[in-house]
Short mmCIF file of C-alpha atoms and ligand atoms in Angstrom, two decimals:
data_model
loop_
_atom_site.label_atom_id
_atom_site.label_comp_id
_atom_site.label_asym_id
_atom_site.label_seq_id
_atom_site.Cartn_x
_atom_site.Cartn_y
_atom_site.Cartn_z
CA MET A 47 89.52 80.67 139.46
CA GLU A 48 91.02 83.46 137.41
CA GLU A 49 94.03 82.30 135.40
CA SER A 50 96.80 84.97 134.80
CA PHE A 51 99.34 85.49 131.97
CA ASP A 52 101.74 87.99 130.72
CA ALA A 53 100.35 87.59 127.31
CA VAL A 54 97.58 85.69 125.73
CA VAL A 55 97.80 84.72 121.97
CA ILE A 56 94.39 83.80 120.54
CA GLY A 57 94.89 81.51 117.56
CA ALA A 58 97.25 78.70 116.87
CA GLY A 59 97.85 78.93 113.10
CA ILE A 60 101.28 80.10 112.00
CA ALA A 61 100.98 83.52 113.06
CA GLY A 62 99.92 82.76 116.59
CA LEU A 63 102.27 79.89 117.11
CA TYR A 64 105.23 81.83 115.81
CA THR A 65 104.40 84.83 117.95
CA ALA A 66 104.17 82.60 121.07
CA LEU A 67 107.43 80.97 120.22
CA ASN A 68 109.41 84.43 119.57
CA LEU A 69 108.17 86.03 122.84
CA ASP A 70 110.64 86.54 125.67
CA PRO A 71 110.72 82.89 127.35
CA ALA A 72 110.57 84.78 130.62
CA LEU A 73 106.96 85.68 129.77
CA ARG A 74 104.14 83.36 130.70
CA ILE A 75 101.98 83.03 127.66
CA LEU A 76 98.58 81.37 127.08
CA LEU A 77 98.11 79.97 123.47
CA LEU A 78 94.42 79.38 122.62
CA ALA A 79 93.10 77.30 119.71
CA LYS A 80 89.32 77.26 118.99
CA GLY A 81 89.45 73.63 117.85
CA GLU A 82 92.56 71.23 117.65
CA MET A 83 95.89 72.55 116.61
CA GLY A 84 95.62 71.71 112.94
CA GLY A 85 92.17 73.06 112.53
CA SER A 86 93.48 76.29 110.94
CA ASN A 87 94.03 77.88 107.31
CA SER A 88 97.71 77.53 107.93
CA ALA A 89 97.57 73.88 108.07
CA ARG A 90 95.71 73.87 104.66
CA ALA A 91 98.23 76.13 102.82
CA GLN A 92 99.63 74.12 99.77
CA GLY A 93 101.78 76.18 97.38
CA GLY A 94 104.38 77.64 99.72
CA LEU A 95 106.18 80.64 100.99
CA ALA A 96 107.61 83.47 99.03
CA ALA A 97 111.19 84.47 99.79
CA VAL A 98 114.14 85.80 97.86
CA LEU A 99 117.28 83.82 99.11
CA ASP A 100 119.28 84.05 96.04
CA SER A 101 120.24 87.55 95.13
CA GLN A 102 122.06 86.68 91.94
CA GLU A 103 119.01 85.49 90.00
CA ASP A 104 116.43 87.33 91.89
CA SER A 105 116.20 90.48 93.97
CA GLN A 106 114.11 91.73 97.00
CA ASP A 107 113.24 94.75 94.85
CA SER A 108 111.68 92.47 92.37
CA HIS A 109 109.64 90.56 95.10
CA MET A 110 108.59 93.95 96.37
CA ASN A 111 107.64 95.12 92.82
CA ASP A 112 105.58 92.09 92.13
CA SER A 113 103.69 92.55 95.53
CA LEU A 114 102.84 96.09 94.48
CA ILE A 115 101.76 95.19 90.97
CA SER A 116 99.57 92.37 92.56
CA GLY A 117 98.29 94.65 95.33
CA GLY A 118 97.23 97.34 92.80
CA PHE A 119 99.81 99.85 94.32
CA LYS A 120 97.73 100.17 97.29
CA ASN A 121 100.29 98.26 99.60
CA ASN A 122 101.80 99.93 102.71
CA THR A 123 105.41 100.22 101.27
CA GLU A 124 106.98 100.46 104.77
CA ALA A 125 105.45 97.23 106.04
CA LEU A 126 106.12 95.53 102.55
CA LYS A 127 109.84 96.48 102.74
CA ILE A 128 110.04 94.73 106.19
CA LEU A 129 108.10 91.73 104.82
CA VAL A 130 110.52 91.23 101.86
CA SER A 131 113.72 92.08 103.75
CA GLU A 132 112.97 89.83 106.77
CA ALA A 133 111.92 86.88 104.49
CA PRO A 134 115.50 85.10 104.63
CA LYS A 135 115.61 85.27 108.29
CA ALA A 136 112.13 83.68 108.65
CA VAL A 137 113.25 80.89 106.31
CA LYS A 138 116.34 80.30 108.28
CA SER A 139 114.32 79.99 111.54
CA LEU A 140 111.87 77.56 110.03
CA LEU A 141 114.70 75.45 108.86
CA GLU A 142 116.11 75.68 112.53
CA TYR A 143 112.65 74.44 113.61
CA GLY A 144 113.24 71.30 111.38
CA VAL A 145 110.73 72.19 108.47
CA GLU A 146 111.90 70.17 105.74
CA PHE A 147 111.59 72.31 102.44
CA ASP A 148 111.99 70.38 99.23
CA CYS A 149 115.55 70.64 97.77
CA ASN A 150 117.25 70.39 94.41
CA PRO A 151 119.46 67.29 93.63
CA ASP A 152 122.65 69.58 94.68
CA GLY A 153 120.95 70.22 98.23
CA SER A 154 119.79 73.86 97.70
CA LEU A 155 116.31 74.85 98.32
CA ALA A 156 113.90 74.31 95.62
CA VAL A 157 111.72 77.28 94.53
CA SER A 158 108.73 77.43 92.27
CA LEU A 159 107.18 80.00 90.16
CA GLU A 160 103.45 81.11 90.92
CA GLY A 161 100.91 83.68 89.62
CA GLY A 162 102.22 87.27 89.90
CA HIS A 163 105.88 86.49 90.62
CA SER A 164 108.42 87.28 88.06
CA HIS A 165 111.06 84.87 89.30
CA PRO A 166 110.59 81.37 90.93
CA ARG A 167 110.76 82.14 94.71
CA VAL A 168 108.14 80.09 96.35
CA LEU A 169 109.73 77.53 98.78
CA HIS A 170 107.60 74.39 99.34
CA CYS A 171 107.07 71.11 101.32
CA LYS A 172 105.69 69.20 98.35
CA ASP A 173 101.87 70.35 98.21
CA ALA A 174 101.45 70.46 102.11
CA THR A 175 103.75 73.39 102.92
CA GLY A 176 101.32 74.81 105.69
CA TRP A 177 100.96 71.61 107.50
CA SER A 178 104.76 70.88 107.54
CA ILE A 179 105.23 74.51 109.15
CA VAL A 180 102.29 74.13 111.64
CA SER A 181 103.52 70.64 112.78
CA LYS A 182 107.08 71.59 113.56
CA LEU A 183 106.06 74.86 115.08
CA SER A 184 103.42 72.99 117.29
CA GLU A 185 105.97 70.51 118.42
CA ALA A 186 108.27 73.34 119.55
CA ALA A 187 105.38 75.20 121.28
CA ALA A 188 104.35 72.25 123.16
CA LEU A 189 108.01 71.84 124.52
CA SER A 190 108.23 75.44 125.60
CA ARG A 191 107.85 75.56 129.44
CA ASN A 192 106.48 79.18 129.35
CA ILE A 193 103.72 78.54 126.84
CA THR A 194 100.44 76.93 127.97
CA ILE A 195 98.32 75.54 125.28
CA TRP A 196 94.54 75.22 125.53
CA GLU A 197 92.97 73.49 122.52
CA GLU A 198 89.21 73.55 122.11
CA ALA A 199 89.24 76.80 123.83
CA MET A 200 87.39 79.71 122.38
CA ALA A 201 88.02 83.46 123.19
CA ALA A 202 84.29 84.54 123.81
CA ASP A 203 84.91 88.13 124.90
CA ILE A 204 87.63 90.59 125.77
CA LYS A 205 87.38 93.42 128.22
CA PRO A 206 89.90 96.39 128.86
CA ALA A 207 91.29 96.06 132.56
CA LYS A 208 93.83 97.87 134.41
CA ASN A 209 97.20 97.02 132.98
CA GLY A 210 95.72 94.66 130.45
CA PHE A 211 92.74 92.80 129.47
CA CYS A 212 90.35 90.34 130.90
CA LEU A 213 89.13 87.74 128.72
CA THR A 214 86.15 85.23 128.67
CA VAL A 215 87.21 81.92 127.47
CA LEU A 216 85.00 79.03 126.60
CA TYR A 217 86.90 76.10 127.55
CA ARG A 218 85.72 72.41 128.03
CA GLY A 219 82.12 73.72 128.21
CA GLU A 220 82.72 76.25 130.89
CA PHE A 221 83.26 80.07 130.85
CA LEU A 222 86.56 80.85 132.50
CA PRO A 223 88.11 84.37 133.39
CA VAL A 224 91.87 84.98 132.00
CA THR A 225 93.71 88.07 132.35
CA ALA A 226 96.81 89.15 130.35
CA GLY A 227 98.97 92.21 130.02
CA SER A 228 98.94 91.98 126.36
CA CYS A 229 96.70 90.37 123.84
CA VAL A 230 97.37 89.15 120.40
CA LEU A 231 94.73 88.31 118.01
CA ALA A 232 95.83 85.62 115.46
CA THR A 233 92.26 84.19 114.65
CA GLY A 234 92.78 83.81 111.00
CA GLY A 235 90.34 84.76 108.04
CA VAL A 236 86.68 85.13 107.45
CA GLY A 237 85.97 82.55 104.58
CA ARG A 238 83.02 81.06 106.49
CA VAL A 239 80.95 84.25 105.64
CA TYR A 240 80.78 82.79 102.19
CA GLU A 241 78.99 79.80 100.74
CA TYR A 242 82.09 78.47 98.92
CA THR A 243 85.48 78.96 100.44
CA SER A 244 89.00 77.30 100.77
CA ASN A 245 89.08 78.30 104.65
CA SER A 246 88.72 76.03 107.62
CA SER A 247 85.62 76.02 109.74
CA ALA A 248 87.43 78.15 112.32
CA ALA A 249 87.62 80.98 109.88
CA THR A 250 84.46 82.92 111.18
CA GLY A 251 86.20 86.31 111.98
CA ASP A 252 86.00 86.08 115.64
CA GLY A 253 88.89 88.25 116.30
CA ILE A 254 87.65 90.99 113.95
CA LEU A 255 84.55 91.18 116.25
CA LEU A 256 86.69 91.05 119.55
CA ALA A 257 88.76 93.88 118.16
CA GLU A 258 85.82 96.06 117.04
CA ARG A 259 84.14 95.61 120.45
CA LEU A 260 87.34 96.77 122.26
CA GLY A 261 87.18 99.83 119.73
CA ALA A 262 90.07 98.93 117.41
CA LYS A 263 89.98 100.33 114.00
CA LEU A 264 89.10 97.91 111.05
CA ARG A 265 90.36 98.61 107.46
CA HIS A 266 89.48 97.42 103.97
CA MET A 267 87.25 94.78 104.91
CA ASP A 268 85.92 94.52 101.40
CA TRP A 269 89.51 93.55 100.30
CA ILE A 270 88.58 89.89 99.69
CA GLN A 271 90.54 87.50 97.63
CA PHE A 272 89.06 84.70 95.64
CA HIS A 273 91.22 81.71 94.33
CA PRO A 274 90.56 80.85 90.68
CA THR A 275 91.10 77.09 90.86
CA ALA A 276 89.13 75.37 93.56
CA PHE A 277 88.11 71.79 92.60
CA ALA A 278 84.27 72.28 91.47
CA ASP A 279 82.62 69.58 93.51
CA HIS A 280 80.26 72.30 94.98
CA GLN A 281 81.39 71.44 98.71
CA ARG A 282 81.30 74.27 101.11
CA GLU A 283 84.89 73.83 102.10
CA CYS A 284 86.60 73.90 98.70
CA PHE A 285 89.68 71.84 98.01
CA LEU A 286 92.34 73.90 96.05
CA LEU A 287 94.43 72.99 92.99
CA SER A 288 97.43 74.97 94.06
CA GLU A 289 98.37 77.97 91.80
CA THR A 290 101.92 76.55 91.70
CA MET A 291 100.59 74.11 89.24
CA ARG A 292 99.95 76.82 86.56
CA GLY A 293 103.68 77.91 87.29
CA ASP A 294 104.61 74.49 86.67
CA GLY A 295 102.83 74.32 83.16
CA ALA A 296 99.03 73.64 83.92
CA ARG A 297 96.65 75.63 81.66
CA LEU A 298 93.16 76.96 82.57
CA LEU A 299 90.45 76.06 79.79
CA ASN A 300 87.17 77.45 79.27
CA ALA A 301 84.01 75.32 78.69
CA LYS A 302 85.01 74.86 75.00
CA GLY A 303 88.42 73.44 76.17
CA GLU A 304 90.27 76.42 74.86
CA GLU A 305 92.95 78.29 76.71
CA PHE A 306 91.56 81.84 77.30
CA LEU A 307 93.33 83.88 79.78
CA SER A 308 95.88 85.32 77.30
CA ALA A 309 92.92 87.19 75.55
CA TYR A 310 92.31 89.01 78.88
CA ASP A 311 95.87 89.60 80.14
CA ALA A 312 99.40 89.19 78.62
CA ARG A 313 100.53 87.38 81.60
CA ALA A 314 98.08 84.56 80.86
CA GLU A 315 98.45 81.71 83.40
CA LEU A 316 100.80 83.76 85.56
CA ALA A 317 98.40 86.76 86.15
CA PRO A 318 97.59 87.55 89.68
CA ARG A 319 94.38 85.95 91.02
CA ASP A 320 92.06 88.84 90.85
CA VAL A 321 92.89 89.19 87.16
CA VAL A 322 92.27 85.48 86.51
CA CYS A 323 88.98 85.26 88.59
CA LYS A 324 87.53 88.30 86.85
CA ALA A 325 88.63 86.78 83.50
CA MET A 326 86.87 83.53 84.29
CA LEU A 327 83.59 85.66 85.14
CA ASP A 328 83.82 87.43 81.81
CA GLU A 329 84.52 84.28 80.01
CA GLY A 330 81.47 82.59 81.58
CA ILE A 331 79.32 85.35 80.58
CA ARG A 332 80.89 85.42 76.88
CA LEU A 333 80.32 81.59 76.33
CA ARG A 334 77.14 81.61 78.49
CA ASP A 335 79.02 78.56 80.17
CA ASN A 336 80.58 78.66 83.60
CA HIS A 337 82.50 75.39 83.31
CA PHE A 338 86.24 75.61 83.55
CA PHE A 339 89.06 73.00 83.54
CA LEU A 340 92.60 73.00 84.62
CA ASP A 341 94.71 70.82 82.26
CA PHE A 342 97.98 69.39 83.73
CA THR A 343 98.23 66.45 81.36
CA ALA A 344 101.49 67.89 80.00
CA ALA A 345 103.17 67.02 83.21
CA SER A 346 104.69 63.75 83.59
CA PRO A 347 103.03 61.37 86.10
CA ALA A 348 106.40 60.96 87.80
CA PHE A 349 106.61 64.74 88.44
CA ILE A 350 102.87 65.03 89.62
CA ARG A 351 103.51 62.05 92.05
CA GLU A 352 106.65 63.69 93.44
CA ARG A 353 105.41 67.26 93.63
CA TYR A 354 101.80 67.16 94.13
CA PRO A 355 101.10 63.81 96.02
CA ASN A 356 98.07 65.25 98.31
CA ILE A 357 96.17 66.93 95.40
CA GLN A 358 96.72 63.94 93.21
CA ALA A 359 95.33 61.41 95.97
CA LYS A 360 92.50 63.82 96.64
CA LEU A 361 91.39 64.01 93.07
CA ALA A 362 92.05 60.05 92.61
CA ALA A 363 89.47 59.79 95.32
CA GLU A 364 87.03 61.78 93.40
CA GLY A 365 87.62 59.70 90.27
CA PHE A 366 90.15 61.96 88.41
CA ASP A 367 93.51 61.25 87.20
CA LEU A 368 95.66 64.61 87.42
CA SER A 369 98.00 63.32 84.73
CA ALA A 370 95.30 62.32 82.30
CA ASP A 371 91.96 64.38 82.94
CA LYS A 372 91.07 67.96 82.61
CA ILE A 373 89.89 68.85 86.24
CA PRO A 374 86.79 70.84 86.73
CA VAL A 375 87.57 74.09 88.62
CA TYR A 376 85.94 77.16 89.74
CA PRO A 377 86.67 80.30 92.02
CA CYS A 378 85.95 80.41 95.82
CA GLN A 379 86.65 82.86 98.59
CA HIS A 380 90.25 82.52 99.77
CA TYR A 381 91.62 85.38 101.74
CA LEU A 382 91.05 88.65 103.52
CA MET A 383 93.68 91.37 102.85
CA GLY A 384 91.76 93.86 105.06
CA GLY A 385 91.14 93.38 108.80
CA ILE A 386 92.26 94.83 112.14
CA ASP A 387 94.53 97.80 111.25
CA THR A 388 98.03 97.46 112.74
CA ASP A 389 101.26 99.37 112.67
CA ILE A 390 104.44 98.00 111.63
CA HIS A 391 104.97 96.46 115.23
CA GLY A 392 101.41 94.74 114.83
CA GLU A 393 99.76 96.84 117.41
CA SER A 394 96.22 97.75 116.68
CA SER A 395 94.79 101.30 117.59
CA VAL A 396 93.99 100.03 120.99
CA LYS A 397 97.31 100.01 123.07
CA GLY A 398 98.36 96.52 124.11
CA LEU A 399 96.10 94.83 121.57
CA PHE A 400 97.95 93.28 118.66
CA ALA A 401 96.96 91.45 115.49
CA VAL A 402 98.78 89.29 113.15
CA GLY A 403 98.33 86.97 110.14
CA GLU A 404 95.05 86.90 108.22
CA CYS A 405 93.08 88.93 110.66
CA ALA A 406 95.38 91.82 110.63
CA HIS A 407 95.64 94.44 108.14
CA THR A 408 99.38 95.44 108.05
CA GLY A 409 98.85 96.75 104.39
CA VAL A 410 101.55 94.61 102.99
CA HIS A 411 99.26 92.92 100.32
CA GLY A 412 97.53 95.94 99.13
CA SER A 413 94.08 95.01 97.52
CA ASN A 414 95.38 91.59 96.04
CA ARG A 415 97.75 89.36 98.03
CA LEU A 416 100.69 88.08 96.07
CA ALA A 417 100.82 84.10 96.42
CA GLY A 418 103.09 83.03 99.03
CA ASN A 419 103.11 86.25 100.76
CA SER A 420 100.65 85.27 103.36
CA MET A 421 102.58 82.72 105.43
CA LEU A 422 105.58 84.99 105.04
CA GLU A 423 103.45 87.87 106.68
CA ASP A 424 102.55 85.51 109.46
CA LEU A 425 106.05 84.90 110.34
CA VAL A 426 107.60 88.21 109.75
CA PHE A 427 105.05 90.33 111.76
CA ALA A 428 104.70 87.59 114.35
CA ARG A 429 108.22 88.46 115.17
CA GLN A 430 107.65 92.25 114.88
CA ILE A 431 104.94 91.87 117.64
CA ALA A 432 107.02 89.32 119.68
CA GLU A 433 109.93 91.79 119.92
CA GLU A 434 107.67 94.56 120.97
CA ILE A 435 105.77 92.86 123.56
CA SER A 436 109.08 91.40 125.14
CA GLU A 437 110.71 94.90 125.00
CA ARG A 438 107.69 96.14 127.05
CA GLY A 439 107.66 93.16 129.56
CA TYR A 440 104.22 93.80 131.03
CA SER A 441 104.91 92.46 134.46
CA ALA A 442 102.41 94.49 136.48
CA PRO A 443 99.37 92.57 137.63
CA VAL A 444 96.21 93.01 135.72
CA LYS A 445 93.32 94.22 137.90
CA ALA A 446 90.15 92.84 136.57
CA GLY A 447 86.69 93.61 137.78
CA THR A 448 84.25 90.78 139.01
CA PHE A 449 83.85 88.11 136.50
CA VAL A 450 80.25 87.75 134.98
CA PRO A 451 79.85 84.78 132.64
CA PRO A 452 77.34 85.20 129.88
CA SER A 453 73.77 84.66 130.83
CA GLY A 454 71.52 84.22 127.90
CA THR A 455 68.98 81.36 128.02
CA GLU A 456 67.18 81.15 124.67
CA PRO A 457 68.23 79.04 121.73
CA MET A 458 69.58 80.91 118.76
CA PRO A 459 67.37 81.21 115.79
CA VAL A 460 68.24 78.43 113.19
CA GLY A 461 69.31 79.32 109.72
CA LEU A 462 70.99 82.67 110.18
CA ARG A 463 74.51 81.65 109.50
CA THR A 464 73.21 80.11 106.16
CA GLU A 465 71.34 83.07 105.16
CA ILE A 466 74.38 85.40 105.78
CA ARG A 467 76.54 82.99 103.52
CA GLN A 468 73.83 83.06 100.83
CA ILE A 469 73.67 86.80 100.97
CA MET A 470 77.34 87.34 100.66
CA GLN A 471 77.72 84.80 97.82
CA LYS A 472 75.14 86.59 95.90
CA ALA A 473 76.08 90.23 96.77
CA TYR A 474 80.02 90.11 96.46
CA PHE A 475 81.44 87.22 94.72
CA ILE A 476 84.60 88.53 92.84
CA LYS A 477 82.74 91.51 91.61
CA PRO A 478 79.88 93.25 93.56
CA ASP A 479 76.18 92.99 92.44
CA PRO A 480 75.01 96.50 93.24
CA HIS A 481 71.35 95.61 93.81
CA ALA A 482 72.27 92.53 95.94
CA VAL A 483 74.78 94.43 98.18
CA VAL A 484 72.06 97.18 99.03
CA GLU A 485 69.39 94.47 99.73
CA GLY A 486 71.94 92.14 101.41
CA PHE A 487 73.43 94.88 103.66
CA GLU A 488 69.92 95.79 104.93
CA ARG A 489 69.23 92.06 105.87
CA VAL A 490 72.64 91.60 107.46
CA ARG A 491 72.26 94.80 109.58
CA ASP A 492 68.94 93.15 110.91
CA ILE A 493 70.49 89.81 111.68
CA ARG A 494 73.48 91.51 113.40
CA SER A 495 71.17 93.61 115.65
CA GLN A 496 68.92 90.39 116.32
CA LEU A 497 72.04 88.54 117.44
CA ASP A 498 73.53 91.11 119.46
CA LYS A 499 70.25 92.11 121.40
CA GLY A 500 68.83 88.59 121.87
CA ASN A 501 68.94 86.83 125.10
CA PHE A 502 70.47 83.91 123.48
CA ALA A 503 72.46 81.18 125.44
CA CYS A 504 76.08 81.60 124.63
CA THR A 505 77.54 78.79 122.73
CA ARG A 506 80.40 78.51 120.20
CA ALA A 507 77.67 78.66 117.40
CA LEU A 508 76.22 81.86 118.79
CA ILE A 509 79.65 83.51 119.02
CA GLU A 510 80.59 82.56 115.52
CA ALA A 511 77.25 83.55 114.27
CA ARG A 512 77.70 87.19 115.74
CA ALA A 513 81.34 87.38 114.41
CA LEU A 514 79.90 86.23 110.81
CA ALA A 515 77.12 89.05 110.96
CA HIS A 516 79.64 91.74 112.07
CA VAL A 517 82.07 90.73 109.51
CA ALA A 518 79.45 90.61 106.65
CA TYR A 519 78.13 93.91 107.66
CA ALA A 520 81.55 95.50 107.74
CA ILE A 521 82.40 93.98 104.15
CA LEU A 522 79.13 95.15 102.60
CA LYS A 523 79.25 98.49 104.19
CA GLU A 524 82.59 99.15 102.36
CA VAL A 525 81.21 97.78 99.04
CA LEU A 526 77.99 99.92 99.13
C1 FAD B 734 93.62 76.02 101.21
C2 FAD B 734 94.45 77.14 101.49
C3 FAD B 734 95.70 77.11 100.82
C4 FAD B 734 96.63 78.10 101.12
N1 FAD B 734 97.94 78.33 100.56
C5 FAD B 734 98.82 79.22 100.88
C6 FAD B 734 100.06 79.27 100.16
O1 FAD B 734 100.48 78.25 99.45
N2 FAD B 734 100.92 80.11 100.59
C7 FAD B 734 100.46 81.18 101.58
O2 FAD B 734 101.35 81.99 101.84
N3 FAD B 734 99.36 81.23 102.04
C8 FAD B 734 98.43 80.31 101.81
N4 FAD B 734 97.22 80.27 102.20
C9 FAD B 734 96.92 81.35 103.01
C10 FAD B 734 97.46 81.11 104.57
O3 FAD B 734 97.59 79.71 104.92
C11 FAD B 734 96.68 81.81 105.64
O4 FAD B 734 96.26 83.09 105.30
C12 FAD B 734 97.54 82.06 106.96
O5 FAD B 734 98.41 80.86 107.28
C13 FAD B 734 96.71 82.44 108.10
O6 FAD B 734 97.39 82.09 109.32
P1 FAD B 734 96.72 82.53 110.53
O7 FAD B 734 97.81 82.08 111.53
O8 FAD B 734 96.45 84.16 110.51
O9 FAD B 734 95.34 81.85 110.74
P2 FAD B 734 94.91 80.39 110.73
O10 FAD B 734 95.96 79.57 110.34
O11 FAD B 734 93.66 80.29 110.10
O12 FAD B 734 94.80 80.14 112.29
C14 FAD B 734 93.69 80.75 112.97
C15 FAD B 734 93.62 80.24 114.35
O13 FAD B 734 92.95 80.95 115.22
C16 FAD B 734 91.99 80.17 116.01
N5 FAD B 734 90.83 80.81 116.48
C17 FAD B 734 89.87 81.41 115.58
N6 FAD B 734 88.85 82.08 116.40
C18 FAD B 734 89.22 81.82 117.47
C19 FAD B 734 88.53 82.08 118.84
N7 FAD B 734 87.59 82.79 119.13
N8 FAD B 734 89.22 81.57 120.09
C20 FAD B 734 90.36 81.07 120.06
N9 FAD B 734 90.95 80.46 118.99
C21 FAD B 734 90.38 81.00 117.72
C22 FAD B 734 91.85 78.90 115.14
O14 FAD B 734 91.38 77.86 116.02
C23 FAD B 734 93.17 78.77 114.47
O15 FAD B 734 94.02 78.03 115.49
C24 FAD B 734 96.21 79.31 102.02
C25 FAD B 734 94.95 79.11 102.77
C26 FAD B 734 94.24 78.03 102.47
C27 FAD B 734 93.00 78.11 103.21
#
C-alpha cells in the first residue's frame, strides 16, 4: 500500500527534526531516520552553537567577519547574513523547546571562545550540546500529531512524479512506496568515505546520491573539513577533544612536547581548523614524527569536571586523566562544506527538492566552516525551508507510476567500501596527494560503475556503498 504525505523529510538530525517541527502543522509530514533517532552527527556535537546574543560586547558583523576569514572569503554573503542575523531567533526557539544551555551564576547564558572566533559566542550544554538539542527536538517531534516518524527506515530511491516525488523506502526489511509533494534531504555528512572520521555510521552521503540521480546540482564536494584534535586511538569513528578546550586554555604540543602553532600562525591555538591541521602535517614532516598531544593540565580538575564531563569520562575509560596527562591527538575527517547546491530557501536546482544541514551547500561556510556554525546552519535554514514549503502548501495529490521494488539478486562484492575509504585517506587527507588522487580517481570510477551496473541484491549495505562510491568520485573529480 502506498503511503502519501505532503512532505517527506529524510534524516532526523537537528536539520531534519527542526524542518519537520517548523512546517505548517496542517501539513502531513513523514520524518525518516536510517537508524535510531540518536544515530546522527548532530547527536555527537560537543562544543556548541555560535550566536551573537550580546550586542554590547560582540556584534553580528564580527561573527560574519570571523566566518568569512575562516571560510577563505569564499562564503555566500547573502546566506551568511541570514545565518548570523537569525541566530538569536534560533536560540530563543531552542530555549522554548527546553534545551538547557549552560548559564553563568547570574543566570545569563554562558558562552565559550573557540578557534576562529574573535569573541566568546559559543553556547553549550556542557560537552554534549548536540545530544541535548536532538533529544528535546525528538521529544517535540514525537508529540506532534502531524509528524509521522519512521526509525530504521532508509530512503533507497526517489523518482520525480506528477506534483511531487515517489520514494522507495526500505522499512523493516520491506521496500515501500511513499509519495510526497515536497522532499527535504537532511541526510548529513559523508565522513564514512574516509578511514578516520568523527562522523556517525549514518554519514555515507546517501542524500547526495539521491539528489544527483534527480539531476540536482552538487557544488564544492572537495571542501572537506578535518578536525585537528581527535583522540589518537586509531578507531574508525574518532572521538573528538572539543576545540572549545583550546579556547579554554588547552595547548597543542608536537612530538617533543613543545607548543608549535604560533610558529605557523599568529592566532596559534585559536587559528581556524584548516590552518591548525596543515600546521600539524608540516610539523610532523619537520620533526619526522607525527605524534601530537593536547595539554589541558593547566585547567583545574573542578573546571574539567564541570565543563567537560563526557570527554573526561571517555578518556578515563581509555586510561587517561585529562587534568594530569597529555592526551595523544591527530586530525580526522570531520565535515563537508560542499554538497547539494541550494538557494537561500534551501531549494536545490530541482523544484520541490530541498536540502538542509550538512548534506546541503548553502555557501555559508565558504571553504572552511567556523566552529559552531554548523548546528546554527541546521536551524536557520531548516526554518527557511519550512517557511517556503508551508507557503506553497502542496495539497495536490501526487500521481506516481506503478511501484517496482528493486529486483537484484547477486551478493555485493566484499571489500569495496574498505577500498574506497583507503583510497580517500591516501589521496586527500588535509592536502591532496596528486599522484594518489589520479590513481584513486580511476579506481573509484571503476567501483562506482561496478556497483551501479551490477545485478546486486538491494540492501542497506549496497545503497550505502553506491553513495560512498559516488561521493568519493565527486570529491576526487574536483581535486583532480
Ligand atoms: C563529533 C562531532 C562533533 C561536532 N561538534 C559540533 C559543534 O560543537 N558545533 C557545531 O555547530 N557542529 C558540530 N558538529 C557538526 C554538526 O553536528 C553536524 O554537521 C550537523 O549537526 C549535521 O546535522 P544534519 O541534521 O545535517 O545531519 P545528521 O545530524 O548527521 O543527521 C543525518 C540524519 O540523516 C539520516 N539518514 C542518512 N541517510 C539516510 C537515508 N538514506 N534514509 C533515511 N535517513 C537517512 C540519519 O539516520 C540521520 O538521522 C560536530 C559533528 C561531529 C560528528
